Tab-separated table of C-alpha atoms in Angstrom:
chain	number	residue	atom	x	y	z
J	21	MET	CA	123.683	86.228	156.703
J	22	GLN	CA	125.916	84.161	158.982
J	23	GLU	CA	127.600	81.094	157.470
J	24	ILE	CA	126.761	77.797	159.177
J	25	SER	CA	129.952	76.039	160.204
J	26	PRO	CA	130.358	72.312	160.623
J	27	VAL	CA	130.806	70.963	164.131
J	28	SER	CA	132.930	67.927	164.959
J	29	PHE	CA	132.292	65.666	167.915
J	30	SER	CA	135.662	64.060	168.548
J	31	GLY	CA	136.867	61.341	170.850
J	32	VAL	CA	140.379	60.265	171.732
J	33	PHE	CA	140.792	56.716	172.933
J	34	ALA	CA	142.819	53.519	173.019
J	35	LEU	CA	141.643	49.966	172.499
J	36	ARG	CA	141.553	47.487	175.343
J	37	ASP	CA	144.456	45.065	175.521
J	38	GLY	CA	144.095	42.289	172.967
J	39	VAL	CA	141.568	44.157	170.780
J	40	SER	CA	142.615	44.659	167.152
J	41	GLU	CA	141.668	47.427	164.745
J	42	LYS	CA	140.095	44.764	162.534
J	43	GLU	CA	137.779	43.775	165.394
J	44	PHE	CA	137.021	47.333	166.499
J	45	LEU	CA	136.518	49.305	163.290
J	46	PRO	CA	133.280	47.620	162.112
J	47	ARG	CA	131.662	48.534	165.449
J	48	LEU	CA	132.829	52.134	165.233
J	49	HIS	CA	131.671	52.399	161.613
J	50	ALA	CA	128.246	51.036	162.636
J	51	VAL	CA	127.852	53.694	165.334
J	52	PHE	CA	128.912	56.558	163.086
J	53	GLN	CA	126.808	55.322	160.165
J	54	HIS	CA	123.780	55.140	162.473
J	55	PHE	CA	124.153	58.849	163.264
J	56	ILE	CA	124.403	59.614	159.553
J	57	ASP	CA	121.367	57.441	158.761
J	58	MET	CA	119.378	59.191	161.505
J	59	GLY	CA	120.221	62.588	159.976
J	60	PHE	CA	122.369	63.811	162.868
J	61	ALA	CA	125.711	63.748	161.049
J	62	THR	CA	127.084	64.103	157.541
J	63	GLY	CA	130.331	62.161	157.769
J	64	TYR	CA	133.144	60.894	159.914
J	65	ARG	CA	136.761	59.946	159.986
J	66	VAL	CA	138.931	57.774	162.194
J	67	MET	CA	142.638	58.367	162.627
J	68	ARG	CA	145.464	56.502	164.285
J	69	ARG	CA	147.957	58.638	166.163
J	70	GLU	CA	151.490	58.514	164.825
J	71	ALA	CA	154.207	59.628	167.227
J	72	LEU	CA	156.379	62.609	166.377
J	73	ASP	CA	159.850	62.449	167.869
J	74	GLY	CA	160.104	65.033	170.631
J	75	PHE	CA	156.450	66.117	170.490
J	76	GLY	CA	153.171	65.151	172.143
J	77	LYS	CA	154.534	64.616	175.627
J	78	THR	CA	151.838	66.785	177.231
J	79	LEU	CA	148.943	65.108	175.403
J	80	PRO	CA	146.875	62.476	177.191
J	81	ALA	CA	147.558	58.871	176.267
J	82	PHE	CA	145.513	57.887	173.219
J	83	THR	CA	145.995	55.882	170.057
J	84	TYR	CA	142.965	56.892	168.000
J	85	ARG	CA	140.776	59.903	167.309
J	86	GLY	CA	137.307	59.517	165.897
J	87	GLU	CA	135.473	62.516	164.468
J	88	LEU	CA	131.747	62.656	163.708
J	89	VAL	CA	130.848	65.691	161.575
J	90	HIS	CA	127.559	67.557	162.075
J	91	THR	CA	126.249	70.383	159.902
J	92	ASP	CA	125.925	72.673	162.920
J	93	LEU	CA	125.794	72.828	166.704
J	94	GLU	CA	122.027	72.267	166.711
J	95	ARG	CA	122.396	68.867	164.985
J	96	GLU	CA	125.217	67.889	167.349
J	97	HIS	CA	123.109	68.783	170.388
J	98	ALA	CA	120.193	66.792	168.955
J	99	ALA	CA	122.492	63.774	168.514
J	100	TYR	CA	123.695	64.086	172.099
J	101	GLU	CA	120.101	64.212	173.380
J	102	TYR	CA	119.308	61.158	171.244
J	103	VAL	CA	122.139	59.197	172.906
J	104	LYS	CA	121.008	60.289	176.382
J	105	GLN	CA	117.596	58.703	175.739
J	106	HIS	CA	119.281	55.253	175.691
J	107	GLY	CA	117.134	53.962	172.842
J	108	GLU	CA	117.623	50.280	172.134
J	109	GLN	CA	119.366	50.596	168.759
J	110	VAL	CA	121.839	53.367	169.577
J	111	ASN	CA	122.491	51.939	173.030
J	112	SER	CA	123.305	48.452	171.710
J	113	LEU	CA	125.640	49.893	169.041
J	114	HIS	CA	127.304	52.154	171.593
J	115	VAL	CA	127.786	49.400	174.175
J	116	ALA	CA	129.195	46.965	171.588
J	117	MET	CA	131.771	49.553	170.579
J	118	ASN	CA	132.627	50.713	174.099
J	119	LEU	CA	133.360	47.172	175.284
J	120	LEU	CA	136.476	47.291	173.085
J	121	VAL	CA	137.734	50.711	174.253
J	122	LYS	CA	139.700	51.522	177.390
J	123	PRO	CA	137.554	53.442	179.908
J	124	ASP	CA	139.723	56.579	179.884
J	125	ALA	CA	138.409	57.837	176.517
J	126	ASP	CA	137.688	61.549	176.338
J	127	PHE	CA	135.512	63.699	174.097
J	128	PHE	CA	135.284	67.279	172.872
J	129	LEU	CA	133.547	69.478	170.317
J	130	GLU	CA	135.302	71.504	167.670
J	131	THR	CA	133.788	74.347	165.691
J	132	ARG	CA	135.513	75.911	162.721
J	133	ILE	CA	136.527	79.522	163.303
J	134	ALA	CA	138.393	80.201	160.068
């Protein structure tokens, strides 16, 4: 039997000028908690990038990384399809959060291999 591995949907981003973490974090928490409440995800974490002297020069510019954890790829794909439907609740949460983030955010999936 194959073990089911968690899948992380991650985003790297920076806040718009003048936006504080205190203002932004409740909106991000609301979005992530919505996905958990809907049964798409099991948890999340949000991290602030801390510079390492002499490293990170080839990385894109970002200040934060948010990670939404799904039990498997099937649940992540279902969550993505849910967002694409632009339902009123998820869309309003998403828009409220995105208004505070610079438009050059980027996203990727990670699956555990070991």
